Amino acid sequence: MVIRSKHLCRRVLENQHKLCQFLQQQLRLCSSNAARPAAAFANQDEDTSIKITKQFTSTATSLLEPIEHAPNVGQQFSYSDLSVRLAAPHELQTKPDVDEMGFGKFFTDHMLKIFHHQSLGGWQKPEITPLENLVMHPAAKVFHYAVELFEGMKAYRGVDGKIRLFRPDMNMKRMNLTARRCGLPTFEGLELVKCLARLVSIDQEWVPHTECASLYIRPTLIGIEPTLGVASSDSALLYTILSPVGAYFGPKSTGGVSLLADPQYVRAWPGGAGDRKLGSNYAPTIYVQQAAAKKGLQQVLWLYGEDHELTEVGVMNVFMVYINDHGEKELITPPLNGLILPGVTRDSILELSRSWGQYKVREGKITMKMVKQLVKEERLLEIFGAGTACVVCPVQSINYLGEELHIPTLEQEKPVYEQLRVTMTDIQYGKMDHPWALVID
Amino acid sequence: MVIRSKHLCRRVLENQHKLCQFLQQQLRLCSSNAARPAAAFANQDEDTSIKITKQFTSTATSLLEPIEHAPNVGQQFSYSDLSVRLAAPHELQTKPDVDEMGFGKFFTDHMLKIFHHQSLGGWQKPEITPLENLVMHPAAKVFHYAVELFEGMKAYRGVDGKIRLFRPDMNMKRMNLTARRCGLPTFEGLELVKCLARLVSIDQEWVPHTECASLYIRPTLIGIEPTLGVASSDSALLYTILSPVGAYFGPKSTGGVSLLADPQYVRAWPGGAGDRKLGSNYAPTIYVQQAAAKKGLQQVLWLYGEDHELTEVGVMNVFMVYINDHGEKELITPPLNGLILPGVTRDSILELSRSWGQYKVREGKITMKMVKQLVKEERLLEIFGAGTACVVCPVQSINYLGEELHIPTLEQEKPVYEQLRVTMTDIQYGKMDHPWALVID
């Protein structure tokens, strides 16, 4: 009797998200594209355990590449050890409307946690728990020396009702490279992806039922050893929270962003760690972002060196489309020279563009002198940022040394950025079958 | 009756540290210099409320300079609002022996916390509580974007039994400059110093009874707003923990340190924030420190630019003593050009040296070419690091592009670094009356 009621409770808890999904579907649809046969829901497997479909193998090839761990990392964690503690009904949060989502303001009901303790032999068993506060010693290294890193990924609800991740192998690879760069333990990417997929599956009703939005996935790795020496941390916590997100720059920002390009501020430099997704690359940018805002500008265009080369824009990679000296249309982005974050969207844009063959594609230096000259000669067509949060973000103007440069990104008839955005979102939202999309069930 | 027993309890709690101090004194003395009249204790004022003695005015002039706060900082906190919740007897920690202290491994019984919430009008009332874990939302900005900064100060138990701080005004000034650099709220330095003095006073028995050690003070300011946008934090926590510390590099490191000088690693760069005490300046150095350790070297000598100029050593400022081209003995350290942390010890060394007039003192560029040449011509006398943790730290060798340069710092008859160390510690431990020492009672 006791056992039966326990089972019943568990069943209710595990399926609670599905009970109201038809209602939610009606309430939330904000995009006509999101309309899809209700049958997609009806056919859903009742078993909530995660299954990764056949697409997995093709997209995740690099997840299967062996990664070399430092000896002191010790034992690895495994998805098969994952434990799940579901939130009680009264702990479940109300889901926000798409319009009020913003970016990273609301969080789902559950989170993933995996501890690493050298004294306990390495990585511990992964656990999914209700979203809860972290409890940490005030001397934890993360609070003092920024021993921390993160990734940004998204889960998309496709037009077929299926939920997809986008190239998670790329995030896992970069996360391990970043971990190594700040003395945090590395891990098997495939195991983390499986855990993340399970987490998303449990909070699946938080994946917005619209193409205007998605579920942002924030894997975070922090050093928690409570000692004040500037050294690697012998304890760490890898956790992941999920946040339903709308447009990164808010609903009214579709008109293209204005940039401050001030050579007195430098984001990254040779010999530094600007090519890794460390928390430490972000704190110093806030002040500069404020300086831009004071001038009424929306984002920072990061310059480097004596010739003021463009490196990144805001927290995105930067792309330019222009007519080159041979009269050809060319897409250019700075090369991965150590100053540039190796963006997943960046890589995807380059791959897609190269596969299309419609314009030249080049990784090369872009200087402000070149931008000015191209604007003057009306050969500059588009500048846009690219990143997971926004896919692509068109640039309308650059404020450079007191001069306002108008960038005609929004005035092109068939802009490259728009073609890229449509293709990327078609892949992400399942309108196009593509090995980059990882369906989770 | 109830009131009386409550008062009694409070009295016992507030004075518990003093009850065992004579015993502790006997157990802990590790330095003959620390021997001092027991009468110093007997005369201690029983009132635990903090009093800052007459020295305060002279040392803390710059604390009284008005600081300009951004409008959104709102109301300031005040020492007069400080509340104190003392640890219960069973919560009190055992104090470590000087030999096992190390750096930042043990913490005292209490901590200071001051919250800042824009939504509540600014800084909240300061509170001293038992040392306890921080409880924080996993989306807090400090975990993702390194919205964090700190200071390093020390409390010294003088030969007269009095406890002193060293130039706290300098730390407050720098902490406010750093806060501004990463969008965290500024505060009135004088009010924080008073709160810190009270905290030290409550945990006064943790200030080691020896000149081999001191009580390290770690004011920390972190952004705790639980949203994922890369932006300034509208909630922050300024907290302070205390740690009894011995020698930073361990008891066996008095022989001078060996350095790795590898130009492929760069700590700070023009247009960055290397001159502010942000957490983000430290995480990227851990990997490089590990690279040094792998070569059997103890610290990193940070170089910058094409001419490989010396900027800092480990987490310290760097100084060199040499015979200049005019045959004069000269002390040189890199200027505050944006790449250098404006160290309190650095400033003190310059001021003391200039006041002595025994050798030339200069802030100027030091390149590796210059170091090599001076070594070759036997004109290089000393290289040493300087910082709060270690005061001065002599350098014995530099591994530069595969070459091992021997630095004869330890072989000088009357080395400058030793003269500086003695004077600084004489001021800190009250052997010399000096306006830099702030006696707290």
mmCIF file of C-alpha atoms in Angstrom, chain A residues 109-275:
data_model
loop_
_atom_site.group_PDB
_atom_site.id
_atom_site.type_symbol
_atom_site.label_atom_id
_atom_site.label_comp_id
_atom_site.label_asym_id
_atom_site.label_seq_id
_atom_site.Cartn_x
_atom_site.Cartn_y
_atom_site.Cartn_z
ATOM 1 C CA ASP A 109 12.327 24.053 -11.686
ATOM 2 C CA HIS A 110 15.410 21.861 -11.746
ATOM 3 C CA MET A 111 19.168 22.018 -11.998
ATOM 4 C CA LEU A 112 22.062 19.626 -12.520
ATOM 5 C CA LYS A 113 24.969 19.380 -10.067
ATOM 6 C CA ILE A 114 28.183 17.418 -10.281
ATOM 7 C CA PHE A 115 30.861 17.893 -7.641
ATOM 8 C CA HIS A 116 34.549 17.238 -8.077
ATOM 9 C CA HIS A 117 36.676 16.582 -5.019
ATOM 10 C CA GLN A 118 40.284 15.525 -5.418
ATOM 11 C CA SER A 119 40.175 14.144 -1.885
ATOM 12 C CA LEU A 120 37.320 11.846 -2.888
ATOM 13 C CA GLY A 121 39.043 10.613 -6.015
ATOM 14 C CA GLY A 122 37.618 12.956 -8.630
ATOM 15 C CA TRP A 123 34.176 13.558 -10.091
ATOM 16 C CA GLN A 124 31.205 12.519 -7.978
ATOM 17 C CA LYS A 125 27.838 11.205 -9.144
ATOM 18 C CA PRO A 126 25.702 13.658 -11.106
ATOM 19 C CA GLU A 127 22.417 14.707 -9.563
ATOM 20 C CA ILE A 128 19.372 16.580 -10.762
ATOM 21 C CA THR A 129 17.647 18.455 -7.958
ATOM 22 C CA PRO A 130 15.053 21.186 -7.626
ATOM 23 C CA LEU A 131 16.567 24.577 -8.456
ATOM 24 C CA GLU A 132 18.099 25.685 -5.200
ATOM 25 C CA ASN A 133 20.586 28.158 -3.812
ATOM 26 C CA LEU A 134 24.224 27.196 -3.702
ATOM 27 C CA VAL A 135 25.688 27.051 -0.217
ATOM 28 C CA MET A 136 29.351 27.915 -0.207
ATOM 29 C CA HIS A 137 32.184 28.872 2.111
ATOM 30 C CA PRO A 138 32.983 32.595 1.796
ATOM 31 C CA ALA A 139 36.626 31.718 1.023
ATOM 32 C CA ALA A 140 35.628 29.628 -2.036
ATOM 33 C CA LYS A 141 38.065 30.482 -4.809
ATOM 34 C CA VAL A 142 35.262 31.404 -7.185
ATOM 35 C CA PHE A 143 34.490 34.490 -5.056
ATOM 36 C CA HIS A 144 38.067 35.769 -4.977
ATOM 37 C CA TYR A 145 40.008 34.727 -8.054
ATOM 38 C CA ALA A 146 37.262 34.182 -10.616
ATOM 39 C CA VAL A 147 37.954 30.467 -10.844
ATOM 40 C CA GLU A 148 34.891 29.991 -13.022
ATOM 41 C CA LEU A 149 33.785 29.343 -16.563
ATOM 42 C CA PHE A 150 30.565 28.740 -18.419
ATOM 43 C CA GLU A 151 28.950 27.722 -21.653
ATOM 44 C CA GLY A 152 25.884 28.995 -23.453
ATOM 45 C CA MET A 153 23.636 26.512 -25.247
ATOM 46 C CA LYS A 154 19.973 26.347 -26.132
ATOM 47 C CA ALA A 155 17.171 23.809 -26.404
ATOM 48 C CA TYR A 156 14.674 24.560 -29.164
ATOM 49 C CA ARG A 157 11.139 23.236 -29.498
ATOM 50 C CA GLY A 158 10.818 22.252 -33.122
ATOM 51 C CA VAL A 159 7.815 22.579 -35.388
ATOM 52 C CA ASP A 160 7.416 18.819 -34.967
ATOM 53 C CA GLY A 161 7.157 19.216 -31.185
ATOM 54 C CA LYS A 162 10.560 17.605 -30.677
ATOM 55 C CA ILE A 163 13.214 19.328 -28.594
ATOM 56 C CA ARG A 164 16.642 19.849 -30.128
ATOM 57 C CA LEU A 165 20.088 20.893 -28.954
ATOM 58 C CA PHE A 166 22.447 22.556 -31.413
ATOM 59 C CA ARG A 167 25.980 21.178 -31.800
ATOM 60 C CA PRO A 168 26.474 20.412 -28.090
ATOM 61 C CA ASP A 169 29.756 18.685 -28.958
ATOM 62 C CA MET A 170 31.249 22.110 -29.750
ATOM 63 C CA ASN A 171 30.287 23.460 -26.319
ATOM 64 C CA MET A 172 31.705 20.437 -24.533
ATOM 65 C CA LYS A 173 34.995 20.724 -26.359
ATOM 66 C CA ARG A 174 35.310 24.430 -25.581
ATOM 67 C CA MET A 175 34.256 23.932 -21.966
ATOM 68 C CA ASN A 176 37.038 21.405 -21.452
ATOM 69 C CA LEU A 177 39.607 23.708 -23.072
ATOM 70 C CA THR A 178 38.465 26.524 -20.784
ATOM 71 C CA ALA A 179 38.568 24.278 -17.710
ATOM 72 C CA ARG A 180 42.162 23.393 -18.450
ATOM 73 C CA ARG A 181 43.013 27.094 -18.851
ATOM 74 C CA CYS A 182 42.030 27.905 -15.276
ATOM 75 C CA GLY A 183 43.005 24.748 -13.435
ATOM 76 C CA LEU A 184 39.530 23.239 -13.210
ATOM 77 C CA PRO A 185 38.885 19.541 -13.881
ATOM 78 C CA THR A 186 38.011 18.266 -17.356
ATOM 79 C CA PHE A 187 35.253 15.739 -18.029
ATOM 80 C CA GLU A 188 33.747 13.474 -20.691
ATOM 81 C CA GLY A 189 31.591 15.720 -22.854
ATOM 82 C CA LEU A 190 29.259 12.939 -23.953
ATOM 83 C CA GLU A 191 28.324 12.166 -20.356
ATOM 84 C CA LEU A 192 27.515 15.803 -19.620
ATOM 85 C CA VAL A 193 25.397 16.115 -22.778
ATOM 86 C CA LYS A 194 23.386 13.082 -21.690
ATOM 87 C CA CYS A 195 22.854 14.641 -18.248
ATOM 88 C CA LEU A 196 21.878 17.983 -19.816
ATOM 89 C CA ALA A 197 19.444 16.252 -22.146
ATOM 90 C CA ARG A 198 17.837 14.547 -19.160
ATOM 91 C CA LEU A 199 17.596 17.865 -17.327
ATOM 92 C CA VAL A 200 15.939 19.508 -20.326
ATOM 93 C CA SER A 201 13.613 16.542 -20.648
ATOM 94 C CA ILE A 202 12.483 16.886 -17.039
ATOM 95 C CA ASP A 203 11.873 20.615 -17.507
ATOM 96 C CA GLN A 204 10.616 20.104 -21.049
ATOM 97 C CA GLU A 205 7.525 22.237 -20.561
ATOM 98 C CA TRP A 206 9.864 25.194 -20.007
ATOM 99 C CA VAL A 207 11.082 24.930 -23.598
ATOM 100 C CA PRO A 208 8.930 27.678 -25.109
ATOM 101 C CA HIS A 209 6.246 26.605 -27.564
ATOM 102 C CA THR A 210 7.315 29.215 -30.074
ATOM 103 C CA GLU A 211 10.080 30.128 -32.430
ATOM 104 C CA CYS A 212 10.372 33.546 -30.747
ATOM 105 C CA ALA A 213 12.059 31.925 -27.803
ATOM 106 C CA SER A 214 14.068 28.973 -26.572
ATOM 107 C CA LEU A 215 15.415 27.414 -23.408
ATOM 108 C CA TYR A 216 18.880 28.728 -22.604
ATOM 109 C CA ILE A 217 21.191 26.149 -21.026
ATOM 110 C CA ARG A 218 23.953 27.485 -18.791
ATOM 111 C CA PRO A 219 26.559 24.888 -17.799
ATOM 112 C CA THR A 220 28.842 26.493 -15.201
ATOM 113 C CA LEU A 221 32.015 25.200 -13.592
ATOM 114 C CA ILE A 222 33.366 26.906 -10.474
ATOM 115 C CA GLY A 223 36.241 26.336 -8.058
ATOM 116 C CA ILE A 224 34.911 25.947 -4.526
ATOM 117 C CA GLU A 225 37.986 25.105 -2.450
ATOM 118 C CA PRO A 226 37.785 27.400 0.592
ATOM 119 C CA THR A 227 41.384 28.622 0.720
ATOM 120 C CA LEU A 228 42.878 31.978 -0.265
ATOM 121 C CA GLY A 229 46.005 30.890 -2.127
ATOM 122 C CA VAL A 230 45.961 31.831 -5.819
ATOM 123 C CA ALA A 231 46.135 28.249 -7.074
ATOM 124 C CA SER A 232 44.026 25.607 -8.777
ATOM 125 C CA SER A 233 40.996 24.477 -6.819
ATOM 126 C CA ASP A 234 40.941 20.944 -5.435
ATOM 127 C CA SER A 235 37.149 21.066 -5.250
ATOM 128 C CA ALA A 236 34.829 22.168 -8.014
ATOM 129 C CA LEU A 237 31.153 22.222 -8.860
ATOM 130 C CA LEU A 238 29.811 21.760 -12.356
ATOM 131 C CA TYR A 239 26.197 22.848 -12.381
ATOM 132 C CA THR A 240 23.643 23.737 -14.989
ATOM 133 C CA ILE A 241 20.617 25.972 -14.811
ATOM 134 C CA LEU A 242 18.005 26.526 -17.501
ATOM 135 C CA SER A 243 16.308 29.758 -18.438
ATOM 136 C CA PRO A 244 13.528 30.365 -20.955
ATOM 137 C CA VAL A 245 14.711 33.288 -23.060
ATOM 138 C CA GLY A 246 13.303 35.636 -25.643
ATOM 139 C CA ALA A 247 15.415 37.978 -27.718
ATOM 140 C CA TYR A 248 18.725 38.896 -26.038
ATOM 141 C CA PHE A 249 18.437 42.596 -26.778
ATOM 142 C CA GLY A 250 14.756 42.872 -25.986
ATOM 143 C CA PRO A 251 11.755 42.834 -28.317
ATOM 144 C CA LYS A 252 12.308 46.362 -29.658
ATOM 145 C CA SER A 253 15.884 45.870 -30.837
ATOM 146 C CA THR A 254 15.279 44.353 -34.239
ATOM 147 C CA GLY A 255 16.323 47.579 -35.903
ATOM 148 C CA GLY A 256 20.067 46.929 -35.733
ATOM 149 C CA VAL A 257 22.430 47.934 -32.960
ATOM 150 C CA SER A 258 24.640 50.976 -32.521
ATOM 151 C CA LEU A 259 28.237 50.359 -31.441
ATOM 152 C CA LEU A 260 30.922 52.220 -29.527
ATOM 153 C CA ALA A 261 34.358 51.530 -31.010
ATOM 154 C CA ASP A 262 36.845 53.104 -28.613
ATOM 155 C CA PRO A 263 40.454 51.902 -28.927
ATOM 156 C CA GLN A 264 41.185 52.822 -25.303
ATOM 157 C CA TYR A 265 39.320 49.687 -24.153
ATOM 158 C CA VAL A 266 40.757 46.289 -25.009
ATOM 159 C CA ARG A 267 38.925 43.028 -24.335
ATOM 160 C CA ALA A 268 41.634 40.462 -25.030
ATOM 161 C CA TRP A 269 45.323 40.413 -25.893
ATOM 162 C CA PRO A 270 48.008 38.005 -27.120
ATOM 163 C CA GLY A 271 49.232 35.877 -24.223
ATOM 164 C CA GLY A 272 45.943 36.228 -22.360
ATOM 165 C CA ALA A 273 42.890 33.987 -22.222
ATOM 166 C CA GLY A 274 40.411 35.859 -24.439
ATOM 167 C CA ASP A 275 39.830 32.729 -26.521
#
